[in-house]
Coordinates of C-alpha atoms in Angstrom, one line a residue:
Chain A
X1 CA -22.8 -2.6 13.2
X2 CA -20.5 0.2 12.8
X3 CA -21.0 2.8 9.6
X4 CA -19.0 1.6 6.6
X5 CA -17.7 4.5 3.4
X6 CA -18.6 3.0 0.0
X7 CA -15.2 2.7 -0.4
X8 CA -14.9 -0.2 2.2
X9 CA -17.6 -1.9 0.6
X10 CA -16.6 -2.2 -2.3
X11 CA -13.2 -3.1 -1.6
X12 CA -14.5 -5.7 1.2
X13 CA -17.2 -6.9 -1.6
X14 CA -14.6 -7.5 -4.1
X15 CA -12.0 -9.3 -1.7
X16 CA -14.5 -11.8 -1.1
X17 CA -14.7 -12.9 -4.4
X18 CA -11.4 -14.2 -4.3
X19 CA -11.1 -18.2 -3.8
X20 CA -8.1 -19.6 -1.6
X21 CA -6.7 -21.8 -4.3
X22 CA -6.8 -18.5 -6.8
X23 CA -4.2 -17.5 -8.8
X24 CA -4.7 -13.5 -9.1
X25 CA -2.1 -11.0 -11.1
X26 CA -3.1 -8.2 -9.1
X27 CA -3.2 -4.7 -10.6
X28 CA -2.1 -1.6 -8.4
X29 CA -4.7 0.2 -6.5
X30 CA -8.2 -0.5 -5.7
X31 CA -7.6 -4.4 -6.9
X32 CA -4.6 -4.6 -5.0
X33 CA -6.3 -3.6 -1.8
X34 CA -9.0 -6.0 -2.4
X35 CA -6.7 -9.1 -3.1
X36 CA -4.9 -8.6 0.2
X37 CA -7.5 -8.2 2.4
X38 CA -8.5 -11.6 0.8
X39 CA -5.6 -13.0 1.8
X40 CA -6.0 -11.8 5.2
X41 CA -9.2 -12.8 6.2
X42 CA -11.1 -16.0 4.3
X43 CA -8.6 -16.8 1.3
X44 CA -5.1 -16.9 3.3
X45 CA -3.4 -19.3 0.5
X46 CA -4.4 -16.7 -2.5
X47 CA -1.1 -16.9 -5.2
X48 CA -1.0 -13.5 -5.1
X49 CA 1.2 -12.0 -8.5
X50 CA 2.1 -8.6 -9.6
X51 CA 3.8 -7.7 -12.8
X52 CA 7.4 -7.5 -11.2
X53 CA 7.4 -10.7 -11.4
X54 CA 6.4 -11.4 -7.4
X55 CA 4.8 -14.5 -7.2
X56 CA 2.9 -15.4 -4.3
X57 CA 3.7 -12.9 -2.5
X58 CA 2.0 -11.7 1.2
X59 CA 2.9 -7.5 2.0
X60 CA 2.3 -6.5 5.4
X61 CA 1.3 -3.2 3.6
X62 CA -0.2 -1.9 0.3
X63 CA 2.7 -1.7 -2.1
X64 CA 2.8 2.0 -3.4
X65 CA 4.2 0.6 -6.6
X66 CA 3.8 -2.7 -8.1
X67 CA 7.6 -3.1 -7.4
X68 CA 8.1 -2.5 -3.4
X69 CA 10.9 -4.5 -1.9
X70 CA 8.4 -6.1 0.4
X71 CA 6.4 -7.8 -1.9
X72 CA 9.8 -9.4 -3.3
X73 CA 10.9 -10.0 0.3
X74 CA 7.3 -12.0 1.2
X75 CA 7.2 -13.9 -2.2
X76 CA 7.5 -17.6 -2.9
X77 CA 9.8 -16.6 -5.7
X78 CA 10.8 -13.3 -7.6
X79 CA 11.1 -13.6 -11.8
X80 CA 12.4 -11.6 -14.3
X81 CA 9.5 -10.0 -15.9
X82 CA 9.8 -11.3 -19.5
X83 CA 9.4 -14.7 -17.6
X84 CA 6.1 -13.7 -15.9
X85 CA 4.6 -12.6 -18.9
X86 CA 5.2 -15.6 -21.0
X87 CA 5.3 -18.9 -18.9
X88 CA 2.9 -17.2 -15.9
X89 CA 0.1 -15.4 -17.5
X90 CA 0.5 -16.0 -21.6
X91 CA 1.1 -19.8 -20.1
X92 CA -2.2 -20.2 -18.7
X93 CA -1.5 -20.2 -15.2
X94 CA -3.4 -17.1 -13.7
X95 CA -7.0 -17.9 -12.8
X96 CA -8.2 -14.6 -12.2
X97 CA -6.6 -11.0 -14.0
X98 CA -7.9 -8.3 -11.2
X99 CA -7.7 -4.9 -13.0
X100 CA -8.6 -1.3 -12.5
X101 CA -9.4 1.0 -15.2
X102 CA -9.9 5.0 -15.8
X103 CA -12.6 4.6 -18.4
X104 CA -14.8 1.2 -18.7
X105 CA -18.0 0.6 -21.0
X106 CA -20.8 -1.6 -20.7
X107 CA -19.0 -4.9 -22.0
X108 CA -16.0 -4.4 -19.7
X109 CA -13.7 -2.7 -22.2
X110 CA -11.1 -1.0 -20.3
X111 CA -9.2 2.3 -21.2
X112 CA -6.0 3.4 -19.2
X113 CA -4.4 5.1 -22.3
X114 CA -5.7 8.5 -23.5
X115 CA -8.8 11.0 -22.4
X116 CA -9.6 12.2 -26.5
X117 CA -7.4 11.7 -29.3
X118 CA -5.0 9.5 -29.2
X119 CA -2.5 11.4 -31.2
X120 CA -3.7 15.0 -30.1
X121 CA -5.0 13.5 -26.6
X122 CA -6.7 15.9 -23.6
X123 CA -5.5 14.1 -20.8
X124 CA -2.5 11.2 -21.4
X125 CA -2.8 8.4 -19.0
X126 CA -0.1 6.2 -18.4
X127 CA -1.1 3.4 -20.5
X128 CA -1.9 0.1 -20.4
X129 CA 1.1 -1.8 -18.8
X130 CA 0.6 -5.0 -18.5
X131 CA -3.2 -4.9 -18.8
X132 CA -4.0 -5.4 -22.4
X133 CA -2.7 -8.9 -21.7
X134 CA -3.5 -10.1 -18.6
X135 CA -7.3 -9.3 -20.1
X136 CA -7.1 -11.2 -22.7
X137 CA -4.9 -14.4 -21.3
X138 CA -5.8 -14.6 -17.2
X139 CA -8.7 -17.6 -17.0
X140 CA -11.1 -14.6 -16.5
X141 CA -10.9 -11.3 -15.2
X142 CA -12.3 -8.9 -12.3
X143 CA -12.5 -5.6 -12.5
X144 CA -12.6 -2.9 -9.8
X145 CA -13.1 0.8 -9.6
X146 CA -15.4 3.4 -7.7
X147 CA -18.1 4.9 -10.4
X148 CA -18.6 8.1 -12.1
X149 CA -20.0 9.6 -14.7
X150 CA -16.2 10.3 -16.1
X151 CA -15.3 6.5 -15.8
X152 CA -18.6 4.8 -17.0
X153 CA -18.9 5.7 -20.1
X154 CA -21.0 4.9 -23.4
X155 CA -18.3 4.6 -25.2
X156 CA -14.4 4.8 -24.3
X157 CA -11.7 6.8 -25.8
X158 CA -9.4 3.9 -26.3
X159 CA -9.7 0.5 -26.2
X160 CA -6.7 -0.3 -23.7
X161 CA -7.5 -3.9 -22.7
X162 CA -10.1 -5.9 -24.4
X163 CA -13.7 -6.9 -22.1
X164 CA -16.4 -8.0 -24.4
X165 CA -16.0 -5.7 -27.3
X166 CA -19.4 -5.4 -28.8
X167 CA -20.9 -8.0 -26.5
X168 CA -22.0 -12.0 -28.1
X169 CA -19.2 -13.9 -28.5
X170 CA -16.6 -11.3 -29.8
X171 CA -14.0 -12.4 -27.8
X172 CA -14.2 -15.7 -29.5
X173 CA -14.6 -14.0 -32.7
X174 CA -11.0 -13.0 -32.2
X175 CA -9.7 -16.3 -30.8
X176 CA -9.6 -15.7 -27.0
X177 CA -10.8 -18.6 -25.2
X178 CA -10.9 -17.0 -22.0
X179 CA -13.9 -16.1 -20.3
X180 CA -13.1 -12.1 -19.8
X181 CA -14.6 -10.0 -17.3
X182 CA -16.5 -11.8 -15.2
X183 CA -17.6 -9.3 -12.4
X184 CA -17.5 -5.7 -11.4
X185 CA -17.1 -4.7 -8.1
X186 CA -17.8 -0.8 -7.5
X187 CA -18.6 1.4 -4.8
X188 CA -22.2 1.3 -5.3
X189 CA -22.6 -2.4 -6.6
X190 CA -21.9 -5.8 -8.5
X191 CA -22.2 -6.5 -11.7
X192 CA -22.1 -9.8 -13.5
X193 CA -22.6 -10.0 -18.0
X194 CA -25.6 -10.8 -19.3
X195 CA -25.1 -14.6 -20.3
X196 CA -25.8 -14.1 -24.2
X197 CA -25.0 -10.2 -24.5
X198 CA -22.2 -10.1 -22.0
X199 CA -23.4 -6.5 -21.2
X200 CA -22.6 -5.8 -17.5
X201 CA -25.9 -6.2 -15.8
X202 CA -26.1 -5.3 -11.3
X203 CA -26.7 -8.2 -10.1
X204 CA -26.8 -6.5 -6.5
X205 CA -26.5 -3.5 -4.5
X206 CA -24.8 -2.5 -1.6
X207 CA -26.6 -2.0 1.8
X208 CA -28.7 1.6 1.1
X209 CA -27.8 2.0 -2.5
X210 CA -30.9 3.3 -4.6
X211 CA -31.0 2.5 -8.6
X212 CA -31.7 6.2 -8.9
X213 CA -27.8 6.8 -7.7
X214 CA -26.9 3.6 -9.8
X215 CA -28.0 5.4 -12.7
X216 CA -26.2 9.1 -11.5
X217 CA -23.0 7.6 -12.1
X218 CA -23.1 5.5 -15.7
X219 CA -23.0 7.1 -18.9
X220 CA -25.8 4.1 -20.3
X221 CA -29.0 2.8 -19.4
X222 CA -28.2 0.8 -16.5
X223 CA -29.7 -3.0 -16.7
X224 CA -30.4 -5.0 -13.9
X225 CA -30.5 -9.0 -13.6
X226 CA -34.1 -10.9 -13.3
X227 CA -33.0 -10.8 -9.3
X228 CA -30.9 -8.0 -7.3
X229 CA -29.7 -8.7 -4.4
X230 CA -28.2 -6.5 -1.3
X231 CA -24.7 -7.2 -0.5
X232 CA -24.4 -8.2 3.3
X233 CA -22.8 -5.2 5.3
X234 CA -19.2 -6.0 5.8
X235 CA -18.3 -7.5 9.0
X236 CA -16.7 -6.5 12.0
X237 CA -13.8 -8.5 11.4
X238 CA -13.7 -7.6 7.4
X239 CA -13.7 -4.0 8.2
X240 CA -10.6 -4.0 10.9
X241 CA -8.5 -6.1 8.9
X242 CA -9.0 -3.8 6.0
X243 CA -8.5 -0.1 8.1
X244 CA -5.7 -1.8 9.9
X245 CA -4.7 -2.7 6.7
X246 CA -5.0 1.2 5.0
X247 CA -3.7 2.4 8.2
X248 CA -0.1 0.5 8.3
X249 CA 0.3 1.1 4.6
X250 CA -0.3 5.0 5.0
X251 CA 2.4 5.4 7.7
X252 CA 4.5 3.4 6.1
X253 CA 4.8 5.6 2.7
X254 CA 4.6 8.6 4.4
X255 CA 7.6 8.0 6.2
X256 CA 11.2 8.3 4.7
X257 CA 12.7 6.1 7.8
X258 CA 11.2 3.1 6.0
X259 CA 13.3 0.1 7.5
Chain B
X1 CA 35.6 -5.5 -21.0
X2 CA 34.0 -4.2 -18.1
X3 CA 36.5 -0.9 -16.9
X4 CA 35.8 0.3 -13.1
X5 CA 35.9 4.3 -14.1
X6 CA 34.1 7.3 -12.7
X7 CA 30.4 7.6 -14.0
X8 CA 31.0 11.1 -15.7
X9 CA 33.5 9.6 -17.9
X10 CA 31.2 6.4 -18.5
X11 CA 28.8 8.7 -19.8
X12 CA 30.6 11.0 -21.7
X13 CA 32.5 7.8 -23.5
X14 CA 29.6 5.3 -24.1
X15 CA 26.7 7.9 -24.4
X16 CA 26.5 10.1 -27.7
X17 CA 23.9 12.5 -28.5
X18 CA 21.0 11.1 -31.1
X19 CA 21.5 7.7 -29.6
X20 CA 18.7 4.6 -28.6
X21 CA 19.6 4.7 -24.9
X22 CA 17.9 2.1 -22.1
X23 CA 17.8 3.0 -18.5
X24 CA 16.1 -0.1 -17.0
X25 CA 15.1 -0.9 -14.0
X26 CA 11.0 -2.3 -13.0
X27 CA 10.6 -0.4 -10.0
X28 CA 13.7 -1.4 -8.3
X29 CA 17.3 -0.3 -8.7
X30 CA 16.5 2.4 -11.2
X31 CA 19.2 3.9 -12.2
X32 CA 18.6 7.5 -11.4
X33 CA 22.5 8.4 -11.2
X34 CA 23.3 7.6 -14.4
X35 CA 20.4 9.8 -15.5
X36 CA 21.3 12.7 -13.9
X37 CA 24.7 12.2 -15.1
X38 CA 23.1 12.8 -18.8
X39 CA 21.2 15.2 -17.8
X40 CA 24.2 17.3 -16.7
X41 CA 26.2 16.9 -19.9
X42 CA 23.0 17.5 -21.5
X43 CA 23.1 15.0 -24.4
X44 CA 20.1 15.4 -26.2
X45 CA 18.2 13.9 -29.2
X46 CA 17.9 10.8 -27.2
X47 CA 15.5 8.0 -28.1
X48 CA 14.6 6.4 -25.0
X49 CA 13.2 2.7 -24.1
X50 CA 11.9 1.3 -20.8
X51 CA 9.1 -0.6 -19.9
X52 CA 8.1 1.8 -16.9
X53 CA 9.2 5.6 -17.6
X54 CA 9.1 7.1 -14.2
X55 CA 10.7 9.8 -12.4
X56 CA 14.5 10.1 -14.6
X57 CA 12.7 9.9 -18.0
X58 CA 10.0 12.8 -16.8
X59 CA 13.4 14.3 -15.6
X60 CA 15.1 13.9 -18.8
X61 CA 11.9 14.6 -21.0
X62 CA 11.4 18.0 -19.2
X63 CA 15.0 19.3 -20.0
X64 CA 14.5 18.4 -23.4
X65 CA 16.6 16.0 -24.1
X66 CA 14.3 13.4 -25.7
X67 CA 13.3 13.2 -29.2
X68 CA 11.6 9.9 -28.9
X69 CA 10.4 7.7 -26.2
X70 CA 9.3 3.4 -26.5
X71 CA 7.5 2.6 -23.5
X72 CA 4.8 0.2 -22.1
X73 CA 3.6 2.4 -18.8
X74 CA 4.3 5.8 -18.3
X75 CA 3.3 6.7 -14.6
X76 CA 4.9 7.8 -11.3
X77 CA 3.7 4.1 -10.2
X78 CA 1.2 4.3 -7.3
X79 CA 1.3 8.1 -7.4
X80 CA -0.4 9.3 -10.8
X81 CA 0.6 10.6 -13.8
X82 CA 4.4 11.9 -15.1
X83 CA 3.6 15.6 -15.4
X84 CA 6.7 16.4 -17.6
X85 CA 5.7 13.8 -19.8
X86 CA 2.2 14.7 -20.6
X87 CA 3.8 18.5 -20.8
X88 CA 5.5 17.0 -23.9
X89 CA 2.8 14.7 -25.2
X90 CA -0.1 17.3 -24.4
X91 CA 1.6 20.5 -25.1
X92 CA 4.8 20.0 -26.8
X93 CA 7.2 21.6 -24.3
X94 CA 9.6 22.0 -24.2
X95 CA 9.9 20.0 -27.3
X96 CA 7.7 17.6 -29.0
X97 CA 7.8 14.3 -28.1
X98 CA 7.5 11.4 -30.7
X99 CA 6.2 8.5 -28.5
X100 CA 6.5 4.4 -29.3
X101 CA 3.7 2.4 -27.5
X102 CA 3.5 -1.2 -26.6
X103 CA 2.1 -3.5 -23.5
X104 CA 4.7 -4.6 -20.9
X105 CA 4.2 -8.4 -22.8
X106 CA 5.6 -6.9 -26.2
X107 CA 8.1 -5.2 -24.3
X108 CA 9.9 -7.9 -22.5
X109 CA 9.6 -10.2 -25.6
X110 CA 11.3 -7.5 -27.8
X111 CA 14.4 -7.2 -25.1
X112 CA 14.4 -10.8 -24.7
X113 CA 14.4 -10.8 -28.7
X114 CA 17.0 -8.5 -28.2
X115 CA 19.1 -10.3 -26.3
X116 CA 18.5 -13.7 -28.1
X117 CA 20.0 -12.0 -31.6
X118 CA 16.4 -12.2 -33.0
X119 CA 15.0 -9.6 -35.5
X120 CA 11.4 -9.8 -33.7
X121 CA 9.8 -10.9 -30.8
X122 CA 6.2 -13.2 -31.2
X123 CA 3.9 -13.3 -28.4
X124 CA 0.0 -14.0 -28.2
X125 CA -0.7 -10.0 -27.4
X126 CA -2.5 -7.4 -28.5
X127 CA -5.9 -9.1 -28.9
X128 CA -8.4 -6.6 -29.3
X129 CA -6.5 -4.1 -28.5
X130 CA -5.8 -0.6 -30.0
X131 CA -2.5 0.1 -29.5
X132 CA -2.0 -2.2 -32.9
X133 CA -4.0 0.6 -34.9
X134 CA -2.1 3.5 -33.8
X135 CA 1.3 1.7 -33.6
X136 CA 2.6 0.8 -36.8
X137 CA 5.4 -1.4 -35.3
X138 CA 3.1 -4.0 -33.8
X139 CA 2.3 -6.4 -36.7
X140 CA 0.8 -10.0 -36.9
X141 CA 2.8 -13.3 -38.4
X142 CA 1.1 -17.0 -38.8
X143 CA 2.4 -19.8 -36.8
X144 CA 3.8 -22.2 -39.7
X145 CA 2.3 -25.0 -37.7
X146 CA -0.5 -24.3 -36.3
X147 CA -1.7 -21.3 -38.5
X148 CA -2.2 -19.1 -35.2
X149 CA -2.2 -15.1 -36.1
X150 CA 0.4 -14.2 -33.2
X151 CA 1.5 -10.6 -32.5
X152 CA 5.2 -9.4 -33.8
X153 CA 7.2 -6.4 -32.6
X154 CA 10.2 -5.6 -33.0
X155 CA 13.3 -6.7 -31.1
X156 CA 15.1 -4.0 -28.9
X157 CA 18.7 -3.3 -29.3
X158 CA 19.7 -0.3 -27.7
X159 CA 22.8 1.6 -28.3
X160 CA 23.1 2.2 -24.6
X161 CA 21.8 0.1 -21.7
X162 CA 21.9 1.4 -18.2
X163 CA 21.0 -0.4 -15.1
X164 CA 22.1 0.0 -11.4
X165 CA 22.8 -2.9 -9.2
X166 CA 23.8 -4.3 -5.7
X167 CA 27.8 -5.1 -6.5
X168 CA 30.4 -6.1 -8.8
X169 CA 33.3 -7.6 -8.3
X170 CA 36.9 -6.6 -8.8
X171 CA 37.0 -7.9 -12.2
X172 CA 33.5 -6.2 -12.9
X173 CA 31.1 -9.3 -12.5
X174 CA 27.9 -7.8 -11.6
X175 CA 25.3 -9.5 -9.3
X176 CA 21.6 -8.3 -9.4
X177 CA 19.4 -9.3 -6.8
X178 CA 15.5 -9.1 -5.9
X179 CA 13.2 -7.9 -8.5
X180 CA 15.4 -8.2 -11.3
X181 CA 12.8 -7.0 -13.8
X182 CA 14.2 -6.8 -17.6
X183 CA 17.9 -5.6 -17.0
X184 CA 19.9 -9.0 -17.7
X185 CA 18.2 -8.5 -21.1
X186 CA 18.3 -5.0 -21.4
X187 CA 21.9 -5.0 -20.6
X188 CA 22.4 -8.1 -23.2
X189 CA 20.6 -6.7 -26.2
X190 CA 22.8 -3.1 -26.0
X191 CA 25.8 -2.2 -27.9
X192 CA 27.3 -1.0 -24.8
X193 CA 26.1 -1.3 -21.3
X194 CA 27.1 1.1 -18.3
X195 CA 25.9 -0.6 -14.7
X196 CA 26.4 1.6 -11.6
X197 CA 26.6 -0.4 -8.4
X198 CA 26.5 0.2 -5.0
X199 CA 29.8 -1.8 -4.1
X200 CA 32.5 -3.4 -5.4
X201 CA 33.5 -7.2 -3.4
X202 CA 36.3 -9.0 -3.7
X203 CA 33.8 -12.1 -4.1
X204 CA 30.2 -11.6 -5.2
X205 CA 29.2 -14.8 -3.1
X206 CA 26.4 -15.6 -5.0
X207 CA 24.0 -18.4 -5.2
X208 CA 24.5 -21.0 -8.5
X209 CA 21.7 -19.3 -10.0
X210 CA 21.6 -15.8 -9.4
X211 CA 21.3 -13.0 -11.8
X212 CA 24.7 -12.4 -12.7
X213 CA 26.2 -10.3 -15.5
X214 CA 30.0 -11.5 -16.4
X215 CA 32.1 -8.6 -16.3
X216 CA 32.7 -8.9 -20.8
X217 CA 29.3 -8.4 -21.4
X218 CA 29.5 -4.7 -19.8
X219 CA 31.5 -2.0 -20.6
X220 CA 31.6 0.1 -17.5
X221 CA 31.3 -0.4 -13.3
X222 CA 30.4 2.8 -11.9
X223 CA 30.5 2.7 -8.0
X224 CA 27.6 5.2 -7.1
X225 CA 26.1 4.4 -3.3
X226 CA 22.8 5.2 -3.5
X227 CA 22.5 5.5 -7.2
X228 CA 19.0 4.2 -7.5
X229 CA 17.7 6.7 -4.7
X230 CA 14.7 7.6 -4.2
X231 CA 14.3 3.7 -6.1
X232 CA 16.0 1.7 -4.1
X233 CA 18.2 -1.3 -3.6
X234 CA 17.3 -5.0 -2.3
X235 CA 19.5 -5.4 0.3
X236 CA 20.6 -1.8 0.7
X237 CA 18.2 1.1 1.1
X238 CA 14.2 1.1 1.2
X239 CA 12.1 2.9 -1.7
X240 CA 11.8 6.3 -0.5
X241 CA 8.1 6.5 -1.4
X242 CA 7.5 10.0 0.1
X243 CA 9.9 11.4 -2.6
X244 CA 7.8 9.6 -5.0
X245 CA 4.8 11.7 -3.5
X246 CA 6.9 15.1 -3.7
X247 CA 7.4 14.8 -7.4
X248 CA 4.3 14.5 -8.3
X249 CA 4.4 18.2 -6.8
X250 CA 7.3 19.2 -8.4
X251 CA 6.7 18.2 -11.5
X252 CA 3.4 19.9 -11.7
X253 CA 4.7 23.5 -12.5
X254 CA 7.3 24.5 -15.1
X255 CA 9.3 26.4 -13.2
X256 CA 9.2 25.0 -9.7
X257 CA 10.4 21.8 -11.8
X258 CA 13.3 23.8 -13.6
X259 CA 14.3 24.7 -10.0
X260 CA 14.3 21.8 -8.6
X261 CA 16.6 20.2 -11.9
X262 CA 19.3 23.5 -11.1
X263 CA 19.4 22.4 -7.2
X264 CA 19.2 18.8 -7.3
X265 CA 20.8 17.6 -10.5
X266 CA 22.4 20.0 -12.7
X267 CA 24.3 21.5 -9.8
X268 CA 25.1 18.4 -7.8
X269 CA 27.8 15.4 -8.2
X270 CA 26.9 11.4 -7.7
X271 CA 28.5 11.5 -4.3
X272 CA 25.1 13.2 -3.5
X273 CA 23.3 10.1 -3.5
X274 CA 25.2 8.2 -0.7
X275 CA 23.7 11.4 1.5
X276 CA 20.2 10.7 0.1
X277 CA 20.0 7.5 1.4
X278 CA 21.3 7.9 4.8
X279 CA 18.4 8.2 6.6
X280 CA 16.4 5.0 4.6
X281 CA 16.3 1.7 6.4
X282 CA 17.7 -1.4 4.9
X283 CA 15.3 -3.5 2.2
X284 CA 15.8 -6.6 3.2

């Protein structure tokens, strides 16, 4: 077996979550990679769907934005955006919301918006963009993102795009009758909510991960399911298709001559 | 009536200062031109709305020429953050800058409100989240029938919508191909609407159902090749992704970003653009 980054793992552990007969609104970044390398190894028919209104579409590389032409060029069909937002995802269609986030708590709440205040903020991130919906209407959600002290937090600035709230049943509290996040794919693990509490619990680690680094990286007491597993190593196969993958999609931005 | 005329004198006709202007455009065929055609007659006070401020409303924002931006996503998309902009929301410079915030759901609702002459757009959004607390213009109404608490924002009617696309015709029909994102609403919900192209055809030869704009529902055909650069256009040029990359260094620094404005914009004509996009490939 050759060596493997953290990165790759969690990447490779979090494309093979994805189901051929998904429907998945992809987010940009670490999700996105993750969803195509799906696509290109076990889950070939994935509906992939960004917010540009892309639908099923299949890049030969990693869009840089959500918009590239080539994700319109490989598509089944290209909406207008107002359309994927309200027959596509507040319709009921997408089986699986795959999201990124710049702060994340224990129950999944996601914040992309500010670092402090909101009105006198330290650091203002772009915002939520599509996500405060696609969390609350895809069937359920994934999330996907490298951890860190900065990231996992006790509690987050803003709440962005709804998880769990408080944990229970506060999603149904509200009147969501989606599921929510459902798993949590990071560079050290995978998490899965507690069935009553919905608190994010690892349900296993990858290959050589200790719970003493586990814990480094999260701003609460991390819990751990009644049985933790180790993630199998990714294959030989999993890792080419996702370097060739990063590879093509880093010469292609870097270049100007882009035809 | 759509009038084929030079895009300076679009501008300075359609575009006054104080106004609600829209420069849409969701990643594709953004209609940089037109921005830096503001830019250099420096029309300020400007509310501006887009679903996806990127690099013209960090370019606008940083020569202080906005008193008020409504936006869903505010990042130089796959790079990072806009610079300018949180210069303005972090900082104040060079002026304070009142900011509008919704989710890209609201957002397309309230243009296709827009566009349908409604007051308000409803949409299941917003659950659980924030933005309703700190945006006093996202508000709750009860379905009559069903007695569902459903999110209301208001619908968008700019003064001024601008949008860039593939070609008009002679008679100013517009055709907008690929990801057409929110601009036939955008451009239907505005007072006035200014659409730069990259050609004009004697026949747009489009399919029964494409996106097309008839020539009375705009006010002015701008022929700009290359207008959306470093965006790009379906059909015509690639996305120049690595000038994407640069901004987020130029934007970084006050007064490598004020240089950068003097060479590139404030001292430069729209004919520039058809030389900015001569070395890109064709999107397909």
């Amino acid at each position: 077996m050759t060596g493997f980054t953290p990165d790759e793992m969690m990447t490779i552990a979090a494309a093979r979550v994805l189901r051929n007969d998904d429907v998945c609104f992809v987010g940009i970044g670490a999700p996105s990679a993750a969803c195509n390398v799906a696509r290109l190894t076990h889950a070939p028919d994935i509906t992939l769907i960004y917010e540009s209104g892309t639908i099923g579409t299949a890049p030969d590389v990693l869009p840089l934005s959500i918009g590239d032409g080539e994700l319109c060029d490989t598509a089944v069909t290209t909406v207008p955006v107002p359309e994927m937002f309200r027959y596509w995802l507040q319709g009921g269609w997408i089986t699986v919301g795959f999201l990124g986030a710049a702060q994340l708590d224990r129950f999944g709440n996601i914040n992309t918006t500010v670092i402090g205040d909101y009105d006198k903020p330290k650091v203002r991130l772009p915002g939520g963009g599509g996500a405060p919906e696609i969390a609350a209407l895809s069937q359920q959600v994934y999330i996907t993102m490298k951890q860190s002290a900065r990231g996992f937090v006790d509690t987050i600035d803003f709440f962005t795009s709804f998880g769990h709230g408080e944990g229970g049943d506060h999603r149904q509290r509200l009147g969501m009758t989606t599921r929510g996040p459902t798993l949590l794919v990071t560079d050290l693990g995978i998490w899965k909510p507690d069935p009553e509490t919905r608190e994010f619990t690892v349900t296993a680690l990858h290959p050589g991960v200790t719970r003493e680094q586990m814990q480094e990286t999260v701003g609460w007491p991390v819990r751990y399911a009644a049985t933790v597993e180790e993630t199998p190593a990714p294959t030989q196969e999993e890792l080419e298709v996702l370097r060739d993958l990063k590879a093509r999609t880093a010469a292609a931005h870097q270049k100007k001559d882009a035809a | 009536m759509a009038r084929h005329i030079p895009l300076a004198e679009a501008v300075s006709t359609f575009l006054k200062p104080g106004a609600t202007a829209a420069f849409e455009g969701f990643t594709h065929l953004i209609p940089h031109a037109a921005a830096h055609e503001v830019i250099r007659q420096q029309i300020g006070d400007l509310t501006l709305v887009r679903m996806t401020p990127d690099l013209i409303y960090d370019q606008l924002i940083g020569m202080g020429l906005v008193k008020k931006l409504i936006f869903s996503y505010a990042g130089n998309p796959g790079v990072g953050l806009l610079r300018r902009l949180r210069d303005a929301v972090e900082n104040g410079w060079p002026r304070p800058l009142e900011i509008e915030e919704h989710s890209h759901a609201a957002m397309a609702n309230a243009y296709e409100a827009g566009a349908a002459g409604l007051p308000c757009a409803i949409l299941r959004g917003y659950l659980g989240a924030e933005l309703k607390d700190v945006n006093p213009n996202i508000r709750s109404v009860t379905c009559p029938f069903t007695g569902e608490e459903l999110a209301a924002v208001p619908a968008i009617r700019p003064d001024v919508t601008f949008i860039h696309a593939q070609k008009a015709d002679r008679k100013g029909n517009v055709l907008v191909e690929g990801i057409v994102g929110v601009q036939k609403e955008a451009v239907l919900a505005a007072d006035k609407a200014i659409v730069t192209v990259e050609e004009v055809v004697d026949d747009l030869n489009a399919h029964p159902n494409a996106c097309v704009l008839p020539h009375w529902t705009i006010d002015a055909i701008c022929t700009v090749p290359g207008g959306a650069h470093p965006s790009y256009a379906h059909g015509h040029y690639a996305r120049d992704n690595a000038s994407y990359l640069a901004w987020d260094k130029i934007a970084a620094d006050r007064d490598t970003f004020r240089a950068w404005m003097k060479d590139n914009v404030l001292e430069a004509r729209p004919e520039v653009f058809a030389e900015r996009i001569a070395d890109l490939g064709v999107a397909s």
